């Protein structure tokens, strides 16, 4: 009798341990049944993912996700696939992905080991590093100039953690002002509630370019972190992630990824060595 109960307990334990895997799988089935793919985007992560003047999502990551959606439609044999765009923030992007409100997150999210406890990531789509933006008149030219200043940073991001670590490492005392997104960070600068805004360098360049007064801003020379961006998918859904990665690999192999890069970054600079290497490594063979 004791063995019988032990066996039942073992089966129940195995079932419970597998339940999350079963629940997490099936994005392609979900899309096929609804004929809709839900894509998460950011309002103000220029030039990766943002709302344009036409109130539609635009950006580098958005372009990549529309390519993925087209590949999903072909694989599922759908003549028409509806794209449902859902706005997300740093605080809601993982929750909305896990709940099924979105199927793929198309933003500027850093792939990190801690996040991999909750979600999966595609092949890297970009590589960047944290820096800080300030008004030129503020006289902030290097990290040490942040001493005694107020620094805005989006809460719950890798930039927040990296900034705190960099300040501690250099024994710089500064006040962190947590904001919800990039536009609120820029607003904090404009309204005098912060002296600098910390985020990834490419995003800061986008904010400065979009401000209408590009010469008023300066970006610190230091790179405070390593930020490999990727598209987020639900955990343990290998079939869907394979479709995503197949698209990214094909874009790299064919070098179409450079056309997409030029569309969004070409006016700023050509891809650096790190990004060139990333694109090369992404070009996995079929």
PDB file of C-alpha atoms in Angstrom:
ATOM      1  CA  UNK A   1       0.000   0.000   0.000  1.00  0.00           C
ATOM      2  CA  UNK A   2       2.857   2.359   0.864  1.00  0.00           C
ATOM      3  CA  UNK A   3       4.488   1.660  -2.542  1.00  0.00           C
ATOM      4  CA  UNK A   4       1.183   2.320  -4.313  1.00  0.00           C
ATOM      5  CA  UNK A   5       0.816   5.704  -2.641  1.00  0.00           C
ATOM      6  CA  UNK A   6       4.456   6.540  -3.398  1.00  0.00           C
ATOM      7  CA  UNK A   7       3.875   5.759  -7.073  1.00  0.00           C
ATOM      8  CA  UNK A   8       0.782   7.962  -7.172  1.00  0.00           C
ATOM      9  CA  UNK A   9       2.735  10.760  -5.507  1.00  0.00           C
ATOM     10  CA  UNK A  10       5.534  10.395  -8.059  1.00  0.00           C
ATOM     11  CA  UNK A  11       3.119  10.562 -11.007  1.00  0.00           C
ATOM     12  CA  UNK A  12       1.398  13.610  -9.537  1.00  0.00           C
ATOM     13  CA  UNK A  13       4.749  15.311  -8.984  1.00  0.00           C
ATOM     14  CA  UNK A  14       5.830  14.632 -12.548  1.00  0.00           C
ATOM     15  CA  UNK A  15       2.541  16.008 -13.868  1.00  0.00           C
ATOM     16  CA  UNK A  16       2.854  19.178 -11.842  1.00  0.00           C
ATOM     17  CA  UNK A  17       6.448  19.681 -12.952  1.00  0.00           C
ATOM     18  CA  UNK A  18       5.432  19.350 -16.605  1.00  0.00           C
ATOM     19  CA  UNK A  19       2.357  21.561 -16.380  1.00  0.00           C
ATOM     20  CA  UNK A  20       4.223  24.840 -16.974  1.00  0.00           C
ATOM     21  CA  UNK A  21       5.829  23.340 -20.076  1.00  0.00           C
ATOM     22  CA  UNK A  22       2.483  22.326 -21.502  1.00  0.00           C
ATOM     23  CA  UNK A  23       0.921  25.679 -20.698  1.00  0.00           C
ATOM     24  CA  UNK A  24       3.832  27.614 -22.204  1.00  0.00           C
ATOM     25  CA  UNK A  25       3.842  25.715 -25.496  1.00  0.00           C
ATOM     26  CA  UNK A  26       1.515  26.138 -28.409  1.00  0.00           C
ATOM     27  CA  UNK A  27       1.938  29.715 -29.655  1.00  0.00           C
ATOM     28  CA  UNK A  28       1.626  28.566 -33.269  1.00  0.00           C
ATOM     29  CA  UNK A  29      -1.593  26.687 -32.437  1.00  0.00           C
ATOM     30  CA  UNK A  30      -2.916  29.777 -30.659  1.00  0.00           C
ATOM     31  CA  UNK A  31      -2.127  31.956 -33.672  1.00  0.00           C
ATOM     32  CA  UNK A  32      -3.636  29.474 -36.105  1.00  0.00           C
ATOM     33  CA  UNK A  33      -6.877  29.225 -34.156  1.00  0.00           C
ATOM     34  CA  UNK A  34      -7.301  32.996 -33.816  1.00  0.00           C
ATOM     35  CA  UNK A  35      -5.676  33.934 -37.145  1.00  0.00           C
ATOM     36  CA  UNK A  36      -4.055  36.720 -35.117  1.00  0.00           C
ATOM     37  CA  UNK A  37      -0.557  37.299 -33.813  1.00  0.00           C
ATOM     38  CA  UNK A  38      -0.264  39.691 -30.866  1.00  0.00           C
ATOM     39  CA  UNK A  39       2.904  41.778 -30.994  1.00  0.00           C
ATOM     40  CA  UNK A  40       4.114  43.877 -28.077  1.00  0.00           C
ATOM     41  CA  UNK A  41       5.700  47.222 -28.876  1.00  0.00           C
ATOM     42  CA  UNK A  42       7.062  50.222 -26.979  1.00  0.00           C
ATOM     43  CA  UNK A  43       5.665  53.741 -27.236  1.00  0.00           C
ATOM     44  CA  UNK A  44       8.963  55.581 -27.179  1.00  0.00           C
ATOM     45  CA  UNK A  45      11.990  53.305 -27.721  1.00  0.00           C
ATOM     46  CA  UNK A  46      13.153  55.263 -30.781  1.00  0.00           C
ATOM     47  CA  UNK A  47      14.398  53.986 -33.207  1.00  0.00           C
ATOM     48  CA  UNK A  48      13.660  50.402 -32.149  1.00  0.00           C
ATOM     49  CA  UNK A  49       9.969  50.497 -31.307  1.00  0.00           C
ATOM     50  CA  UNK A  50       7.749  53.546 -31.015  1.00  0.00           C
ATOM     51  CA  UNK A  51       4.433  55.090 -31.957  1.00  0.00           C
ATOM     52  CA  UNK A  52       4.665  57.200 -35.118  1.00  0.00           C
ATOM     53  CA  UNK A  53       2.734  60.312 -36.054  1.00  0.00           C
ATOM     54  CA  UNK A  54       0.108  58.047 -37.614  1.00  0.00           C
ATOM     55  CA  UNK A  55      -0.377  56.278 -34.231  1.00  0.00           C
ATOM     56  CA  UNK A  56       1.087  53.086 -35.712  1.00  0.00           C
ATOM     57  CA  UNK A  57       4.120  51.129 -34.432  1.00  0.00           C
ATOM     58  CA  UNK A  58       7.391  51.841 -36.216  1.00  0.00           C
ATOM     59  CA  UNK A  59      11.038  50.944 -35.736  1.00  0.00           C
ATOM     60  CA  UNK A  60      13.842  48.473 -36.245  1.00  0.00           C
ATOM     61  CA  UNK A  61      12.375  45.806 -33.950  1.00  0.00           C
ATOM     62  CA  UNK A  62       8.896  46.357 -35.391  1.00  0.00           C
ATOM     63  CA  UNK A  63      10.263  45.686 -38.892  1.00  0.00           C
ATOM     64  CA  UNK A  64      11.807  42.428 -37.680  1.00  0.00           C
ATOM     65  CA  UNK A  65       8.551  41.324 -36.067  1.00  0.00           C
ATOM     66  CA  UNK A  66       6.512  42.009 -39.206  1.00  0.00           C
ATOM     67  CA  UNK A  67       8.960  39.738 -41.073  1.00  0.00           C
ATOM     68  CA  UNK A  68       8.361  37.076 -38.431  1.00  0.00           C
ATOM     69  CA  UNK A  69       4.586  37.463 -38.745  1.00  0.00           C
ATOM     70  CA  UNK A  70       4.807  36.932 -42.511  1.00  0.00           C
ATOM     71  CA  UNK A  71       6.842  33.748 -41.961  1.00  0.00           C
ATOM     72  CA  UNK A  72       4.335  32.467 -39.399  1.00  0.00           C
ATOM     73  CA  UNK A  73       1.473  33.024 -41.857  1.00  0.00           C
ATOM     74  CA  UNK A  74       3.333  31.073 -44.554  1.00  0.00           C
ATOM     75  CA  UNK A  75       4.169  28.193 -42.222  1.00  0.00           C
ATOM     76  CA  UNK A  76       0.566  27.923 -40.994  1.00  0.00           C
ATOM     77  CA  UNK A  77      -0.845  28.219 -44.514  1.00  0.00           C
ATOM     78  CA  UNK A  78      -2.895  31.300 -43.639  1.00  0.00           C
ATOM     79  CA  UNK A  79      -3.956  33.575 -46.482  1.00  0.00           C
ATOM     80  CA  UNK A  80      -4.415  36.377 -43.989  1.00  0.00           C
ATOM     81  CA  UNK A  81      -2.947  36.940 -40.547  1.00  0.00           C
ATOM     82  CA  UNK A  82      -4.096  39.859 -38.406  1.00  0.00           C
ATOM     83  CA  UNK A  83      -1.386  41.779 -36.575  1.00  0.00           C
ATOM     84  CA  UNK A  84      -2.602  42.937 -33.173  1.00  0.00           C
ATOM     85  CA  UNK A  85      -0.241  45.536 -31.752  1.00  0.00           C
ATOM     86  CA  UNK A  86      -0.224  45.823 -27.946  1.00  0.00           C
ATOM     87  CA  UNK A  87       1.678  48.581 -26.145  1.00  0.00           C
ATOM     88  CA  UNK A  88       3.973  47.376 -23.346  1.00  0.00           C
ATOM     89  CA  UNK A  89       6.278  49.031 -20.836  1.00  0.00           C
ATOM     90  CA  UNK A  90       9.387  47.742 -19.031  1.00  0.00           C
ATOM     91  CA  UNK A  91       7.121  46.821 -16.110  1.00  0.00           C
ATOM     92  CA  UNK A  92       4.430  45.001 -18.157  1.00  0.00           C
ATOM     93  CA  UNK A  93       6.271  43.372 -21.074  1.00  0.00           C
ATOM     94  CA  UNK A  94       7.108  40.079 -19.330  1.00  0.00           C
ATOM     95  CA  UNK A  95       3.723  39.815 -17.608  1.00  0.00           C
ATOM     96  CA  UNK A  96       1.823  40.351 -20.875  1.00  0.00           C
ATOM     97  CA  UNK A  97       3.979  37.795 -22.637  1.00  0.00           C
ATOM     98  CA  UNK A  98       3.527  35.138 -19.959  1.00  0.00           C
ATOM     99  CA  UNK A  99      -0.237  35.724 -19.762  1.00  0.00           C
ATOM    100  CA  UNK A 100      -0.675  35.315 -23.530  1.00  0.00           C
ATOM    101  CA  UNK A 101      -1.732  38.919 -24.125  1.00  0.00           C
ATOM    102  CA  UNK A 102       1.194  39.169 -26.530  1.00  0.00           C
ATOM    103  CA  UNK A 103       2.950  36.391 -28.450  1.00  0.00           C
ATOM    104  CA  UNK A 104       6.191  38.206 -29.281  1.00  0.00           C
ATOM    105  CA  UNK A 105       7.768  41.305 -27.775  1.00  0.00           C
ATOM    106  CA  UNK A 106       9.210  43.733 -30.325  1.00  0.00           C
ATOM    107  CA  UNK A 107      11.072  46.345 -28.345  1.00  0.00           C
ATOM    108  CA  UNK A 108      14.520  47.062 -26.961  1.00  0.00           C
ATOM    109  CA  UNK A 109      14.760  44.329 -24.344  1.00  0.00           C
ATOM    110  CA  UNK A 110      18.127  43.033 -23.166  1.00  0.00           C
ATOM    111  CA  UNK A 111      18.465  39.256 -23.051  1.00  0.00           C
ATOM    112  CA  UNK A 112      19.682  38.438 -19.543  1.00  0.00           C
ATOM    113  CA  UNK A 113      20.075  35.265 -17.505  1.00  0.00           C
ATOM    114  CA  UNK A 114      17.698  36.511 -14.832  1.00  0.00           C
ATOM    115  CA  UNK A 115      14.965  37.171 -17.410  1.00  0.00           C
ATOM    116  CA  UNK A 116      15.520  33.709 -18.858  1.00  0.00           C
ATOM    117  CA  UNK A 117      14.016  32.360 -15.642  1.00  0.00           C
ATOM    118  CA  UNK A 118      10.677  33.679 -16.924  1.00  0.00           C
ATOM    119  CA  UNK A 119      10.904  34.016 -20.722  1.00  0.00           C
ATOM    120  CA  UNK A 120      12.925  32.887 -23.724  1.00  0.00           C
ATOM    121  CA  UNK A 121      14.766  35.032 -26.243  1.00  0.00           C
ATOM    122  CA  UNK A 122      15.414  34.929 -29.957  1.00  0.00           C
ATOM    123  CA  UNK A 123      18.840  35.261 -31.504  1.00  0.00           C
ATOM    124  CA  UNK A 124      20.257  38.682 -30.601  1.00  0.00           C
ATOM    125  CA  UNK A 125      18.999  41.482 -32.860  1.00  0.00           C
ATOM    126  CA  UNK A 126      21.268  44.307 -31.682  1.00  0.00           C
ATOM    127  CA  UNK A 127      24.075  45.016 -29.249  1.00  0.00           C
ATOM    128  CA  UNK A 128      24.359  48.204 -27.236  1.00  0.00           C
ATOM    129  CA  UNK A 129      25.552  49.577 -23.905  1.00  0.00           C
ATOM    130  CA  UNK A 130      24.213  51.903 -21.239  1.00  0.00           C
ATOM    131  CA  UNK A 131      25.192  55.583 -21.193  1.00  0.00           C
ATOM    132  CA  UNK A 132      23.650  58.858 -20.001  1.00  0.00           C
ATOM    133  CA  UNK A 133      22.111  61.878 -21.706  1.00  0.00           C
ATOM    134  CA  UNK A 134      22.210  65.405 -20.314  1.00  0.00           C
ATOM    135  CA  UNK A 135      21.760  68.994 -21.407  1.00  0.00           C
ATOM    136  CA  UNK A 136      25.002  70.404 -22.770  1.00  0.00           C
ATOM    137  CA  UNK A 137      24.591  73.402 -20.464  1.00  0.00           C
ATOM    138  CA  UNK A 138      24.653  71.115 -17.401  1.00  0.00           C
ATOM    139  CA  UNK A 139      28.383  70.549 -17.888  1.00  0.00           C
ATOM    140  CA  UNK A 140      28.221  66.775 -17.457  1.00  0.00           C
ATOM    141  CA  UNK A 141      31.137  65.468 -19.504  1.00  0.00           C
ATOM    142  CA  UNK A 142      32.135  62.302 -17.652  1.00  0.00           C
ATOM    143  CA  UNK A 143      30.806  59.896 -15.043  1.00  0.00           C
ATOM    144  CA  UNK A 144      32.366  61.793 -12.127  1.00  0.00           C
ATOM    145  CA  UNK A 145      30.316  64.868 -13.088  1.00  0.00           C
ATOM    146  CA  UNK A 146      27.179  62.989 -12.007  1.00  0.00           C
ATOM    147  CA  UNK A 147      28.184  63.355  -8.342  1.00  0.00           C
ATOM    148  CA  UNK A 148      25.443  65.103  -6.391  1.00  0.00           C
ATOM    149  CA  UNK A 149      23.118  65.057  -9.416  1.00  0.00           C
ATOM    150  CA  UNK A 150      19.703  63.529 -10.041  1.00  0.00           C
ATOM    151  CA  UNK A 151      19.737  60.784 -12.668  1.00  0.00           C
ATOM    152  CA  UNK A 152      16.505  59.527 -14.204  1.00  0.00           C
ATOM    153  CA  UNK A 153      16.357  55.867 -15.239  1.00  0.00           C
ATOM    154  CA  UNK A 154      13.533  53.517 -16.193  1.00  0.00           C
ATOM    155  CA  UNK A 155      12.651  51.272 -13.263  1.00  0.00           C
ATOM    156  CA  UNK A 156      13.026  47.515 -13.661  1.00  0.00           C
ATOM    157  CA  UNK A 157      15.557  47.761 -16.493  1.00  0.00           C
ATOM    158  CA  UNK A 158      19.116  46.504 -16.809  1.00  0.00           C
ATOM    159  CA  UNK A 159      20.133  50.168 -17.139  1.00  0.00           C
ATOM    160  CA  UNK A 160      18.913  50.794 -13.584  1.00  0.00           C
ATOM    161  CA  UNK A 161      21.028  47.946 -12.198  1.00  0.00           C
ATOM    162  CA  UNK A 162      24.105  48.800 -14.261  1.00  0.00           C
ATOM    163  CA  UNK A 163      23.924  52.510 -13.385  1.00  0.00           C
ATOM    164  CA  UNK A 164      23.685  51.768  -9.666  1.00  0.00           C
ATOM    165  CA  UNK A 165      26.646  49.384  -9.947  1.00  0.00           C
ATOM    166  CA  UNK A 166      28.745  51.910 -11.907  1.00  0.00           C
ATOM    167  CA  UNK A 167      28.058  54.684  -9.393  1.00  0.00           C
ATOM    168  CA  UNK A 168      28.935  52.389  -6.506  1.00  0.00           C
ATOM    169  CA  UNK A 169      32.123  51.195  -8.218  1.00  0.00           C
ATOM    170  CA  UNK A 170      33.331  54.762  -8.737  1.00  0.00           C
ATOM    171  CA  UNK A 171      32.070  55.889  -5.314  1.00  0.00           C
ATOM    172  CA  UNK A 172      29.797  58.497  -6.828  1.00  0.00           C
ATOM    173  CA  UNK A 173      26.854  59.658  -4.733  1.00  0.00           C
ATOM    174  CA  UNK A 174      23.839  60.558  -6.889  1.00  0.00           C
ATOM    175  CA  UNK A 175      20.069  60.338  -6.584  1.00  0.00           C
ATOM    176  CA  UNK A 176      18.233  57.950  -8.906  1.00  0.00           C
ATOM    177  CA  UNK A 177      14.860  59.180 -10.158  1.00  0.00           C
ATOM    178  CA  UNK A 178      12.792  56.234 -11.386  1.00  0.00           C
ATOM    179  CA  UNK A 179      10.590  56.821 -14.444  1.00  0.00           C
ATOM    180  CA  UNK A 180       8.308  54.509 -16.407  1.00  0.00           C
ATOM    181  CA  UNK A 181       9.734  54.937 -19.920  1.00  0.00           C
ATOM    182  CA  UNK A 182      12.034  56.954 -22.154  1.00  0.00           C
ATOM    183  CA  UNK A 183       9.631  59.825 -22.806  1.00  0.00           C
ATOM    184  CA  UNK A 184       9.175  60.300 -19.067  1.00  0.00           C
ATOM    185  CA  UNK A 185      12.961  60.279 -18.704  1.00  0.00           C
ATOM    186  CA  UNK A 186      13.300  63.009 -21.307  1.00  0.00           C
ATOM    187  CA  UNK A 187      10.448  64.927 -19.655  1.00  0.00           C
ATOM    188  CA  UNK A 188      12.290  64.762 -16.327  1.00  0.00           C
ATOM    189  CA  UNK A 189      15.285  66.423 -18.011  1.00  0.00           C
ATOM    190  CA  UNK A 190      13.192  69.080 -19.711  1.00  0.00           C
ATOM    191  CA  UNK A 191      11.303  69.884 -16.507  1.00  0.00           C
ATOM    192  CA  UNK A 192      14.441  70.081 -14.379  1.00  0.00           C
ATOM    193  CA  UNK A 193      13.523  67.079 -12.216  1.00  0.00           C
ATOM    194  CA  UNK A 194      16.691  65.286 -13.331  1.00  0.00           C
ATOM    195  CA  UNK A 195      20.137  66.319 -14.548  1.00  0.00           C
ATOM    196  CA  UNK A 196      20.719  63.221 -16.691  1.00  0.00           C
ATOM    197  CA  UNK A 197      18.834  60.270 -18.102  1.00  0.00           C
ATOM    198  CA  UNK A 198      20.481  56.839 -18.243  1.00  0.00           C
ATOM    199  CA  UNK A 199      19.568  54.261 -20.860  1.00  0.00           C
ATOM    200  CA  UNK A 200      21.140  52.439 -23.805  1.00  0.00           C
ATOM    201  CA  UNK A 201      23.218  54.626 -26.096  1.00  0.00           C
ATOM    202  CA  UNK A 202      21.183  54.020 -29.279  1.00  0.00           C
ATOM    203  CA  UNK A 203      17.972  54.919 -27.444  1.00  0.00           C
ATOM    204  CA  UNK A 204      19.522  58.110 -26.102  1.00  0.00           C
ATOM    205  CA  UNK A 205      20.612  59.084 -29.609  1.00  0.00           C
ATOM    206  CA  UNK A 206      17.051  58.497 -30.777  1.00  0.00           C
ATOM    207  CA  UNK A 207      15.655  60.690 -28.005  1.00  0.00           C
ATOM    208  CA  UNK A 208      18.086  63.494 -28.818  1.00  0.00           C
ATOM    209  CA  UNK A 209      17.294  63.319 -32.528  1.00  0.00           C
ATOM    210  CA  UNK A 210      13.558  63.316 -31.854  1.00  0.00           C
ATOM    211  CA  UNK A 211      13.717  66.251 -29.445  1.00  0.00           C
ATOM    212  CA  UNK A 212      13.899  68.853 -32.213  1.00  0.00           C
ATOM    213  CA  UNK A 213      16.970  70.466 -30.604  1.00  0.00           C
ATOM    214  CA  UNK A 214      19.748  67.936 -31.120  1.00  0.00           C
ATOM    215  CA  UNK A 215      22.596  70.361 -30.350  1.00  0.00           C
ATOM    216  CA  UNK A 216      21.274  70.945 -26.824  1.00  0.00           C
ATOM    217  CA  UNK A 217      22.267  67.456 -25.688  1.00  0.00           C
ATOM    218  CA  UNK A 218      25.394  65.508 -24.906  1.00  0.00           C
ATOM    219  CA  UNK A 219      25.943  61.799 -24.236  1.00  0.00           C
ATOM    220  CA  UNK A 220      28.598  60.577 -21.810  1.00  0.00           C
ATOM    221  CA  UNK A 221      31.623  58.828 -23.359  1.00  0.00           C
ATOM    222  CA  UNK A 222      31.555  55.767 -21.082  1.00  0.00           C
ATOM    223  CA  UNK A 223      29.778  52.512 -21.933  1.00  0.00           C
ATOM    224  CA  UNK A 224      28.448  51.189 -18.638  1.00  0.00           C
ATOM    225  CA  UNK A 225      27.136  47.779 -19.700  1.00  0.00           C
ATOM    226  CA  UNK A 226      26.758  45.099 -22.357  1.00  0.00           C
ATOM    227  CA  UNK A 227      23.185  45.031 -23.683  1.00  0.00           C
ATOM    228  CA  UNK A 228      22.365  42.313 -26.247  1.00  0.00           C
ATOM    229  CA  UNK A 229      18.813  43.003 -27.451  1.00  0.00           C
ATOM    230  CA  UNK A 230      16.534  40.148 -28.510  1.00  0.00           C
ATOM    231  CA  UNK A 231      12.867  39.442 -29.182  1.00  0.00           C
ATOM    232  CA  UNK A 232      11.080  37.867 -26.208  1.00  0.00           C
ATOM    233  CA  UNK A 233       9.006  34.697 -26.562  1.00  0.00           C
ATOM    234  CA  UNK A 234       7.275  32.499 -24.008  1.00  0.00           C
ATOM    235  CA  UNK A 235       9.424  29.902 -22.313  1.00  0.00           C
ATOM    236  CA  UNK A 236       9.686  26.353 -23.648  1.00  0.00           C
ATOM    237  CA  UNK A 237       7.983  27.043 -26.971  1.00  0.00           C
ATOM    238  CA  UNK A 238      10.707  25.747 -29.258  1.00  0.00           C
ATOM    239  CA  UNK A 239       8.535  25.545 -32.387  1.00  0.00           C
ATOM    240  CA  UNK A 240       7.609  29.214 -32.317  1.00  0.00           C
ATOM    241  CA  UNK A 241      11.099  30.325 -31.322  1.00  0.00           C
ATOM    242  CA  UNK A 242      12.499  28.341 -34.268  1.00  0.00           C
ATOM    243  CA  UNK A 243      10.297  30.295 -36.687  1.00  0.00           C
ATOM    244  CA  UNK A 244      11.532  33.556 -35.162  1.00  0.00           C
ATOM    245  CA  UNK A 245      15.177  32.506 -35.312  1.00  0.00           C
ATOM    246  CA  UNK A 246      14.837  31.166 -38.858  1.00  0.00           C
ATOM    247  CA  UNK A 247      13.717  34.617 -40.011  1.00  0.00           C
ATOM    248  CA  UNK A 248      16.563  36.381 -38.190  1.00  0.00           C
ATOM    249  CA  UNK A 249      19.133  33.899 -39.527  1.00  0.00           C
ATOM    250  CA  UNK A 250      17.874  34.309 -43.102  1.00  0.00           C
ATOM    251  CA  UNK A 251      18.016  38.107 -42.821  1.00  0.00           C
ATOM    252  CA  UNK A 252      21.635  37.855 -41.673  1.00  0.00           C
ATOM    253  CA  UNK A 253      22.666  35.290 -44.302  1.00  0.00           C
ATOM    254  CA  UNK A 254      21.142  37.346 -47.110  1.00  0.00           C
ATOM    255  CA  UNK A 255      22.463  40.604 -45.587  1.00  0.00           C
ATOM    256  CA  UNK A 256      18.938  42.039 -45.735  1.00  0.00           C
ATOM    257  CA  UNK A 257      19.459  42.887 -42.082  1.00  0.00           C
ATOM    258  CA  UNK A 258      21.803  45.674 -43.218  1.00  0.00           C
ATOM    259  CA  UNK A 259      19.004  47.257 -45.271  1.00  0.00           C
ATOM    260  CA  UNK A 260      16.793  47.234 -42.178  1.00  0.00           C
ATOM    261  CA  UNK A 261      19.643  48.669 -40.100  1.00  0.00           C
ATOM    262  CA  UNK A 262      20.241  51.447 -42.630  1.00  0.00           C
ATOM    263  CA  UNK A 263      16.574  52.367 -42.602  1.00  0.00           C
ATOM    264  CA  UNK A 264      16.671  53.134 -38.883  1.00  0.00           C
ATOM    265  CA  UNK A 265      20.321  53.866 -38.046  1.00  0.00           C
ATOM    266  CA  UNK A 266      22.016  54.709 -41.340  1.00  0.00           C
ATOM    267  CA  UNK A 267      21.809  58.468 -40.692  1.00  0.00           C
ATOM    268  CA  UNK A 268      23.665  57.965 -37.413  1.00  0.00           C
ATOM    269  CA  UNK A 269      26.480  55.531 -38.221  1.00  0.00           C
ATOM    270  CA  UNK A 270      27.384  52.291 -39.920  1.00  0.00           C
ATOM    271  CA  UNK A 271      27.294  49.072 -37.852  1.00  0.00           C
ATOM    272  CA  UNK A 272      30.310  48.757 -35.589  1.00  0.00           C
ATOM    273  CA  UNK A 273      32.520  45.696 -35.271  1.00  0.00           C
ATOM    274  CA  UNK A 274      30.431  44.188 -32.483  1.00  0.00           C
ATOM    275  CA  UNK A 275      27.199  44.435 -34.469  1.00  0.00           C
ATOM    276  CA  UNK A 276      28.890  43.175 -37.650  1.00  0.00           C
ATOM    277  CA  UNK A 277      30.094  40.134 -35.721  1.00  0.00           C
ATOM    278  CA  UNK A 278      26.627  39.585 -34.255  1.00  0.00           C
ATOM    279  CA  UNK A 279      25.016  39.632 -37.704  1.00  0.00           C
ATOM    280  CA  UNK A 280      27.682  37.222 -38.979  1.00  0.00           C
ATOM    281  CA  UNK A 281      27.149  34.774 -36.109  1.00  0.00           C
ATOM    282  CA  UNK A 282      23.359  34.982 -36.551  1.00  0.00           C
ATOM    283  CA  UNK A 283      23.609  33.683 -40.122  1.00  0.00           C
ATOM    284  CA  UNK A 284      22.975  30.069 -39.158  1.00  0.00           C
ATOM    285  CA  UNK A 285      22.683  27.637 -42.096  1.00  0.00           C
ATOM    286  CA  UNK A 286      19.406  25.886 -42.868  1.00  0.00           C
TER     287      UNK A 286
END
